[in-house]
Amino acid sequence: MVCPVAAEITSVLLLEYDAKTLLASHAIPVPKGVVVGKGKACGTPPFPAPWIIKGQVPVGGRGKAGAVKKALDIPELTRNFDEIMGLKVHGHVVEECLVEQAVPSVGEHYISFSLDPETAGVAIVLSSEGGMDVEDLPSENLAIGRSPLSEAEIKAEITRLTESLPFQHRKTIRDAALALATVFLSSDLTLLEINPLMSCADGTWIAADAKIIFDESALDRQPFMEKLLSNRQQAYASDAFKRTEGFDFIVLDSDGEIGLITTGAGLTMQVVDELADQNVTAHNFCDIRSGMMRGDPARLIRVLSHFATESRIKAILVNIFAGITNLGEFSQLLIKAVETADGPNVPIVARLIGNAADEAAIILNESTLPFVVESDLDAAIVKVAALAKGEGAANA
Ligand code: GDP
Ligand code: MN
């Protein structure tokens, strides 16, 4: 049976440090480590060198971006810590570092479990060759399988898949994957990826990196996760924002020139990509949930006030696809919000389509505010990009 995907299902990508806290609570071996936040001195870790310093940002590829470094003594630790802290990795500024005891490994492997929406089962990927270049591996070096969402069947599939791996790594990868499968299922994860899983000279293994996505709709039955997230609200600002404000707003790139006020996660992601095609960068992701504004411009004021503090934003794109929301009412709220919020003084391209779009176009065009109304999405994207670049032709 394919499960209906409700709009409210959301997920959170855990920072490595928190992912490892969750793994450790399930007795999965992880390196000894301490997390150090911005403005704090790195000090001397309570375990011996060599150390690995790892910037905590919710993206992969940190190694290649210079956000994972080794240190053999305190001066090197301090230097590398200072270098990584504040570094920008794929749009995310490092605000805390995990300092770990380095694992003396003899091999780096790869294990992942992810929810497979097509089969409503689990996709399993195993490889004896993990590490930073796993994406470049030829497919014959990966063992890929699928299984229904049942612990016994997942475990049987792991055993079957490991048969195709090089003999000397089979036991390590199988033992680790079996233990991790239990965590994947019992913690309501949609992704659990260990890369690298390190094998040690004595035959033991350890999860040296972990990427975990948790299905937040399961928060009520996951007290450990509930506690973890509420203790770390600062590290999950967008997540805390969503829970308190009821809509999504995530800064994607603080250098981005386009502020977005949009509905729908998929449509917004498409807009973000199409802006990139026009050589401009979205400042944020947004799903304003216009249907839940109920005549109150508060959400719009909240977003516009934020934009007003971001001087790099040069133009705003409002993209609302309305089924139930009356766009005439929405545009009144938008006007009220622009008037109430203290700025930003940048052009606003509004692409409103659906229920009462014609009425909305009249209201926005008649207002004294400089809205650019455009009903075609591609044209709206071209216009907002041109306005952000200061090209006057957009007003034509
Ligand atoms: P990512 O690039 O964001 O996936 O960050 P990782 O945590 O995977 O670190 C990148 C690379 O650093 C890994 O592929 C390892 O080769 C190396 N590395 C990370 N932690 C350790 C460690 O404890 N010991 C050793 N020897 N290497 C490590
Ligand atoms: Mn990794």
Coordinates of C-alpha atoms and ligand atoms in Angstrom, one line a residue:
M1 CA 0.0 0.0 0.0
V2 CA 1.3 3.4 -0.9
C3 CA 0.9 5.9 2.0
P4 CA -0.7 9.2 1.2
V5 CA 1.9 12.0 1.8
A6 CA 0.4 14.6 4.0
A7 CA 1.5 18.2 3.5
E8 CA 2.3 18.4 7.2
I9 CA 5.0 15.7 7.1
T10 CA 8.3 17.3 7.7
S11 CA 11.7 16.2 8.6
V12 CA 14.8 17.4 10.3
L13 CA 18.4 16.8 9.2
L14 CA 20.4 16.3 12.4
L15 CA 23.8 17.9 12.8
E16 CA 26.5 15.2 13.0
Y17 CA 27.0 15.7 16.8
D18 CA 23.3 15.1 17.5
A19 CA 23.1 12.2 15.0
K20 CA 26.0 10.6 17.0
T21 CA 24.2 11.2 20.3
L22 CA 21.2 9.3 18.9
L23 CA 23.4 6.5 17.6
A24 CA 25.3 6.3 20.9
S25 CA 21.9 6.0 22.8
H26 CA 21.4 2.8 20.7
A27 CA 24.9 1.5 21.6
I28 CA 26.3 2.2 18.2
P29 CA 30.1 2.9 18.6
V30 CA 31.0 6.5 17.8
P31 CA 34.2 8.4 18.4
K32 CA 34.7 10.3 21.7
G33 CA 33.8 13.9 21.1
V34 CA 32.9 17.3 22.5
V35 CA 31.0 20.1 20.8
V36 CA 32.3 23.6 21.1
G37 CA 30.1 26.6 20.2
K38 CA 30.9 30.1 18.7
G39 CA 32.7 32.4 21.1
K40 CA 34.0 29.5 23.3
A41 CA 37.6 28.5 23.5
C42 CA 38.4 25.2 22.1
G43 CA 40.6 24.2 25.2
T44 CA 42.0 20.8 25.7
P45 CA 39.7 17.9 24.9
P46 CA 39.2 15.3 27.7
F47 CA 40.8 12.6 25.5
P48 CA 44.2 12.3 23.9
A49 CA 45.4 13.5 20.4
P50 CA 45.3 13.2 17.5
W51 CA 42.0 15.0 17.1
I52 CA 39.6 15.6 14.2
I53 CA 37.9 19.0 14.2
K54 CA 34.6 19.0 12.3
G55 CA 32.4 22.0 11.4
Q56 CA 28.7 21.3 12.3
V57 CA 26.6 22.3 9.3
P58 CA 23.6 20.4 7.9
V59 CA 25.3 19.5 4.6
G60 CA 27.7 16.9 3.3
G61 CA 31.0 17.5 1.6
R62 CA 32.5 19.2 4.6
G63 CA 35.8 17.4 4.1
K64 CA 36.3 18.8 0.6
A65 CA 35.2 22.2 1.8
G66 CA 38.0 22.3 4.4
A67 CA 35.6 22.0 7.4
V68 CA 37.1 18.7 8.6
K69 CA 40.7 18.9 9.8
K70 CA 43.1 16.8 11.9
A71 CA 45.3 18.1 14.7
L72 CA 48.3 16.5 16.5
D73 CA 48.8 19.1 19.3
I74 CA 47.1 22.0 21.0
P75 CA 48.5 24.8 18.8
E76 CA 47.3 22.9 15.7
L77 CA 44.0 22.2 17.3
T78 CA 43.4 25.9 18.1
R79 CA 44.6 27.0 14.7
N80 CA 42.3 24.6 12.8
F81 CA 39.4 25.2 15.1
D82 CA 39.7 29.0 14.5
E83 CA 39.9 28.4 10.7
I84 CA 36.8 26.1 10.6
M85 CA 34.7 28.2 12.9
G86 CA 32.9 30.9 10.8
L87 CA 33.7 29.1 7.5
K88 CA 30.8 29.0 5.0
V89 CA 30.0 25.5 3.7
H90 CA 27.5 25.4 0.8
G91 CA 25.7 28.5 2.3
H92 CA 25.9 27.4 5.9
V93 CA 28.1 29.3 8.4
V94 CA 29.9 27.0 10.9
E95 CA 28.7 28.1 14.3
E96 CA 29.9 25.0 16.3
C97 CA 32.6 22.4 15.9
L98 CA 32.8 18.8 17.0
V99 CA 36.2 17.9 18.3
E100 CA 36.7 14.1 18.2
Q101 CA 39.4 11.6 19.1
A102 CA 40.7 10.5 15.7
V103 CA 39.9 6.9 14.8
P104 CA 42.9 4.9 13.7
S105 CA 41.1 3.1 10.8
V106 CA 42.2 0.4 8.5
G107 CA 39.3 0.8 6.1
E108 CA 36.4 3.3 5.2
H109 CA 33.0 1.8 4.3
Y110 CA 29.6 3.1 3.4
I111 CA 26.1 2.1 4.7
S112 CA 22.8 3.9 4.1
F113 CA 19.1 3.2 4.7
S114 CA 16.5 5.5 3.3
L115 CA 12.8 5.5 3.0
D116 CA 11.8 4.7 -0.6
P117 CA 8.6 6.5 -1.4
E118 CA 8.1 4.5 -4.6
T119 CA 7.7 1.2 -2.8
A120 CA 7.0 2.5 0.7
G121 CA 9.9 0.4 1.7
V122 CA 13.6 0.9 2.5
A123 CA 16.4 1.4 0.1
I124 CA 19.7 -0.1 1.3
V125 CA 23.2 0.8 -0.1
L126 CA 26.3 -0.9 1.2
S127 CA 29.9 -0.5 0.0
S128 CA 33.3 -1.6 1.2
E129 CA 34.7 1.7 -0.2
G130 CA 33.3 4.6 1.7
G131 CA 34.9 8.1 2.2
M132 CA 34.7 11.4 0.5
D133 CA 34.6 10.1 -3.1
V134 CA 31.8 7.7 -2.7
E135 CA 29.7 9.5 -5.3
D136 CA 32.3 8.7 -7.9
L137 CA 32.3 4.9 -7.2
P138 CA 31.3 2.7 -10.2
S139 CA 28.0 1.1 -9.5
E140 CA 29.5 -2.4 -9.3
N141 CA 31.3 -1.3 -6.1
L142 CA 27.9 -0.6 -4.5
A143 CA 25.5 -3.3 -3.2
I144 CA 22.0 -1.8 -3.6
G145 CA 18.8 -3.4 -2.5
R146 CA 15.2 -2.8 -1.4
S147 CA 13.1 -4.2 1.3
P148 CA 9.6 -3.9 2.8
L149 CA 9.5 -2.0 6.1
S150 CA 10.0 -5.0 8.2
E151 CA 12.9 -5.6 10.5
A152 CA 13.2 -9.3 9.6
E153 CA 13.1 -8.6 5.8
I154 CA 15.6 -5.7 6.0
K155 CA 18.0 -7.9 7.9
A156 CA 17.6 -10.7 5.4
E157 CA 18.3 -8.2 2.6
I158 CA 21.4 -6.9 4.4
T159 CA 22.7 -10.5 4.7
R160 CA 22.0 -11.1 1.0
L161 CA 23.7 -7.9 -0.1
T162 CA 26.8 -8.4 1.9
E163 CA 27.5 -11.6 0.0
S164 CA 28.6 -9.5 -2.9
L165 CA 31.1 -7.5 -0.9
P166 CA 34.8 -8.3 -0.7
F167 CA 35.2 -11.2 1.7
Q168 CA 37.5 -9.4 4.3
H169 CA 34.9 -6.6 4.9
R170 CA 31.8 -8.7 4.9
K171 CA 31.5 -9.3 8.6
T172 CA 32.2 -5.7 9.6
I173 CA 29.7 -4.2 7.2
R174 CA 27.0 -6.9 8.0
D175 CA 27.4 -6.5 11.8
A176 CA 27.2 -2.7 11.5
A177 CA 24.3 -2.6 9.0
L178 CA 22.3 -5.0 11.1
A179 CA 22.7 -2.8 14.2
L180 CA 22.0 0.4 12.2
A181 CA 18.8 -1.1 10.7
T182 CA 17.3 -1.4 14.1
V183 CA 18.0 2.3 14.8
F184 CA 16.6 3.3 11.4
L185 CA 13.3 1.6 12.1
S186 CA 12.9 2.2 15.9
S187 CA 13.7 5.9 15.6
D188 CA 11.4 6.8 12.7
L189 CA 14.2 7.9 10.4
T190 CA 13.9 8.6 6.7
L191 CA 17.6 8.6 6.2
L192 CA 20.5 7.0 8.1
E193 CA 23.8 7.2 6.3
I194 CA 27.2 6.3 7.7
N195 CA 30.1 7.5 5.6
P196 CA 32.7 6.6 6.6
L197 CA 32.0 3.5 8.7
M198 CA 35.6 2.8 9.9
S199 CA 37.0 -0.6 10.5
C200 CA 39.7 -0.8 13.1
A201 CA 42.8 -3.2 13.3
D202 CA 41.2 -5.2 16.1
G203 CA 38.1 -6.1 13.9
T204 CA 35.8 -3.6 15.6
W205 CA 34.0 -0.8 13.7
I206 CA 32.9 2.7 14.5
A207 CA 30.6 5.3 12.9
A208 CA 33.0 8.1 12.0
D209 CA 30.3 10.3 10.3
A210 CA 26.5 10.2 10.4
K211 CA 23.8 11.8 8.4
I212 CA 20.4 11.3 9.9
I213 CA 17.0 12.7 8.8
F214 CA 14.2 12.3 11.3
D215 CA 10.5 12.3 10.4
E216 CA 9.1 15.0 12.7
S217 CA 5.6 13.8 12.5
A218 CA 6.8 10.9 14.8
L219 CA 8.0 13.4 17.5
D220 CA 5.2 12.4 19.9
R221 CA 6.4 8.8 20.1
Q222 CA 10.1 9.6 20.1
P223 CA 10.8 11.2 23.5
F224 CA 14.5 11.0 23.0
M225 CA 14.3 13.1 19.8
E226 CA 11.8 15.5 21.4
K227 CA 14.3 16.2 24.2
L228 CA 17.3 16.4 21.9
L229 CA 15.6 18.9 19.6
S230 CA 14.2 21.0 22.4
N231 CA 17.6 21.1 24.2
R232 CA 19.2 22.3 21.0
Q233 CA 16.8 25.0 19.7
Q234 CA 19.6 27.3 18.7
A235 CA 21.2 24.7 16.5
Y236 CA 17.9 24.0 14.8
A237 CA 16.6 27.6 14.5
S238 CA 14.5 26.9 11.4
D239 CA 12.9 23.9 13.1
A240 CA 12.1 25.8 16.2
F241 CA 10.8 28.6 14.0
K242 CA 8.4 26.2 12.3
R243 CA 7.1 24.8 15.5
T244 CA 6.4 28.1 17.1
E245 CA 5.3 30.1 13.9
G246 CA 3.5 27.3 12.0
F247 CA 5.2 27.9 8.7
D248 CA 8.6 27.3 7.0
F249 CA 11.2 29.9 6.6
I250 CA 14.8 28.8 6.1
V251 CA 17.7 31.0 5.1
L252 CA 19.5 29.2 2.3
D253 CA 22.2 31.7 1.5
S254 CA 22.7 34.9 3.4
D255 CA 24.4 36.3 0.3
G256 CA 21.2 35.6 -1.8
E257 CA 19.7 38.6 -3.6
I258 CA 16.1 37.3 -3.9
G259 CA 13.7 37.1 -1.0
L260 CA 11.0 34.5 -1.4
I261 CA 7.4 34.6 -0.1
T262 CA 6.0 31.4 -1.5
T263 CA 3.7 28.5 -0.8
G264 CA 4.4 24.8 -1.4
A265 CA 7.7 23.1 -0.7
G266 CA 8.1 21.5 -4.1
L267 CA 7.1 24.6 -6.0
T268 CA 9.5 26.7 -3.9
M269 CA 12.4 24.4 -4.6
Q270 CA 11.7 24.6 -8.3
V271 CA 11.7 28.4 -8.0
V272 CA 15.0 28.3 -6.2
D273 CA 16.5 26.3 -9.0
E274 CA 15.0 28.5 -11.7
L275 CA 16.4 31.6 -10.1
A276 CA 19.9 30.0 -10.1
D277 CA 19.4 29.4 -13.9
Q278 CA 19.0 33.2 -14.2
N279 CA 22.3 33.7 -12.2
V280 CA 20.7 35.0 -9.1
T281 CA 20.5 33.3 -5.7
A282 CA 17.5 32.8 -3.4
H283 CA 18.0 34.1 0.1
N284 CA 15.5 31.7 1.6
F285 CA 13.2 28.8 1.3
C286 CA 9.6 29.6 2.4
D287 CA 6.3 27.9 2.7
I288 CA 4.0 30.6 4.1
R289 CA 0.9 28.4 4.2
S290 CA -1.4 31.1 3.0
G291 CA -4.5 29.1 3.9
M292 CA -3.6 29.4 7.5
M293 CA -3.1 33.1 7.7
R294 CA -6.8 33.6 8.4
G295 CA -7.0 37.3 7.6
D296 CA -3.9 38.1 9.7
P297 CA -0.8 39.7 7.9
A298 CA 1.5 38.6 10.8
R299 CA 3.3 36.0 8.8
L300 CA 4.0 38.4 6.0
I301 CA 5.1 41.1 8.3
R302 CA 7.4 38.6 10.0
V303 CA 9.1 37.7 6.7
L304 CA 9.2 41.2 5.3
S305 CA 10.7 42.6 8.5
H306 CA 13.4 40.0 8.3
F307 CA 14.1 40.9 4.6
A308 CA 14.4 44.5 5.7
T309 CA 17.4 43.6 7.9
E310 CA 19.1 41.8 5.0
S311 CA 20.7 44.5 2.8
R312 CA 21.9 41.9 0.2
I313 CA 18.3 41.3 -0.8
K314 CA 17.6 43.3 -4.0
A315 CA 14.2 42.1 -5.0
I316 CA 11.3 39.9 -3.6
L317 CA 9.3 37.3 -5.4
V318 CA 5.9 36.4 -4.1
N319 CA 4.6 33.2 -5.7
I320 CA 1.3 31.9 -4.4
F321 CA -0.6 29.1 -6.0
A322 CA -4.0 29.4 -4.4
G323 CA -6.7 26.7 -4.2
I324 CA -8.8 27.8 -1.2
T325 CA -7.0 31.1 -0.3
N326 CA -8.8 34.1 -1.8
L327 CA -6.0 36.0 -3.6
G328 CA -8.0 39.2 -3.4
E329 CA -7.8 39.0 0.4
F330 CA -4.2 37.8 0.3
S331 CA -3.2 40.8 -1.7
Q332 CA -4.9 43.2 0.8
L333 CA -2.8 41.4 3.5
L334 CA 0.3 41.8 1.4
I335 CA -0.2 45.5 1.0
K336 CA -0.9 45.9 4.7
A337 CA 2.2 43.9 5.6
V338 CA 4.5 46.0 3.3
E339 CA 3.1 49.1 4.8
T340 CA 3.5 47.8 8.4
A341 CA 7.0 46.2 8.0
D342 CA 9.8 48.7 8.1
G343 CA 11.0 48.1 4.5
P344 CA 12.5 46.5 2.6
N345 CA 12.6 49.1 -0.1
V346 CA 13.1 46.8 -3.0
P347 CA 10.8 45.8 -5.9
I348 CA 8.3 43.0 -5.3
V349 CA 7.3 40.8 -8.2
A350 CA 3.9 39.1 -7.4
R351 CA 2.9 36.0 -9.2
L352 CA -0.5 35.1 -7.8
I353 CA -2.5 32.3 -9.5
G354 CA -5.7 30.5 -8.7
N355 CA -8.7 31.6 -6.7
A356 CA -9.5 35.3 -7.4
A357 CA -6.2 36.0 -9.2
D358 CA -7.8 38.7 -11.4
E359 CA -9.1 40.6 -8.4
A360 CA -5.6 40.4 -6.8
A361 CA -4.0 41.8 -9.9
I362 CA -6.3 44.8 -9.9
I363 CA -5.7 45.4 -6.1
L364 CA -1.9 45.2 -6.4
N365 CA -1.8 47.3 -9.6
E366 CA -4.0 50.0 -8.1
S367 CA -2.0 50.2 -4.9
T368 CA 0.6 53.0 -4.5
L369 CA 3.3 50.4 -3.8
P370 CA 5.7 49.3 -6.6
F371 CA 4.4 45.8 -7.2
V372 CA 5.2 44.1 -10.5
V373 CA 2.3 41.8 -11.2
E374 CA 3.0 38.8 -13.5
S375 CA 0.9 35.7 -13.9
D376 CA 3.4 33.5 -15.7
L377 CA 6.0 31.9 -13.4
D378 CA 8.9 31.8 -15.9
A379 CA 8.3 35.5 -16.8
A380 CA 8.1 36.4 -13.1
I381 CA 11.4 34.7 -12.4
V382 CA 13.1 36.5 -15.3
K383 CA 11.7 39.8 -14.1
V384 CA 12.7 39.4 -10.5
A385 CA 16.2 38.4 -11.6
A386 CA 16.5 41.4 -13.8
L387 CA 15.3 43.7 -11.1
A388 CA 17.8 42.3 -8.6
K389 CA 20.6 42.9 -11.1
G390 CA 19.3 46.5 -11.5
E391 CA 18.2 46.0 -15.1
G392 CA 15.4 48.5 -15.7
A393 CA 13.9 46.5 -18.6
A394 CA 12.0 44.4 -16.1
N395 CA 9.6 47.3 -15.6
A396 CA 8.7 47.4 -19.3
Ligands
GDP1 P1 31.9 14.9 5.1 O1 32.9 15.3 4.1 O2 31.0 16.1 5.4 O3 31.1 13.7 4.8 O4 32.6 14.7 6.5 P2 33.3 13.4 7.2 O5 32.9 13.4 8.6 O6 32.9 12.1 6.4 O7 34.8 13.6 7.1 C1 35.5 13.6 5.9 C2 36.7 12.6 5.9 O8 37.6 12.9 7.0 C3 36.3 11.2 6.0 O9 35.9 10.6 4.8 C4 37.5 10.6 6.6 O10 38.4 10.2 5.6 C5 38.1 11.7 7.4 N1 37.9 11.5 8.8 C6 36.8 11.9 9.5 N2 36.8 11.5 10.8 C7 38.0 10.8 10.9 C8 38.6 10.1 12.0 O11 38.1 10.0 13.1 N3 39.8 9.4 11.7 C9 40.3 9.5 10.5 N4 41.5 8.8 10.3 N5 39.8 10.1 9.5 C10 38.6 10.8 9.7
MN2 MN 31.0 11.8 5.5

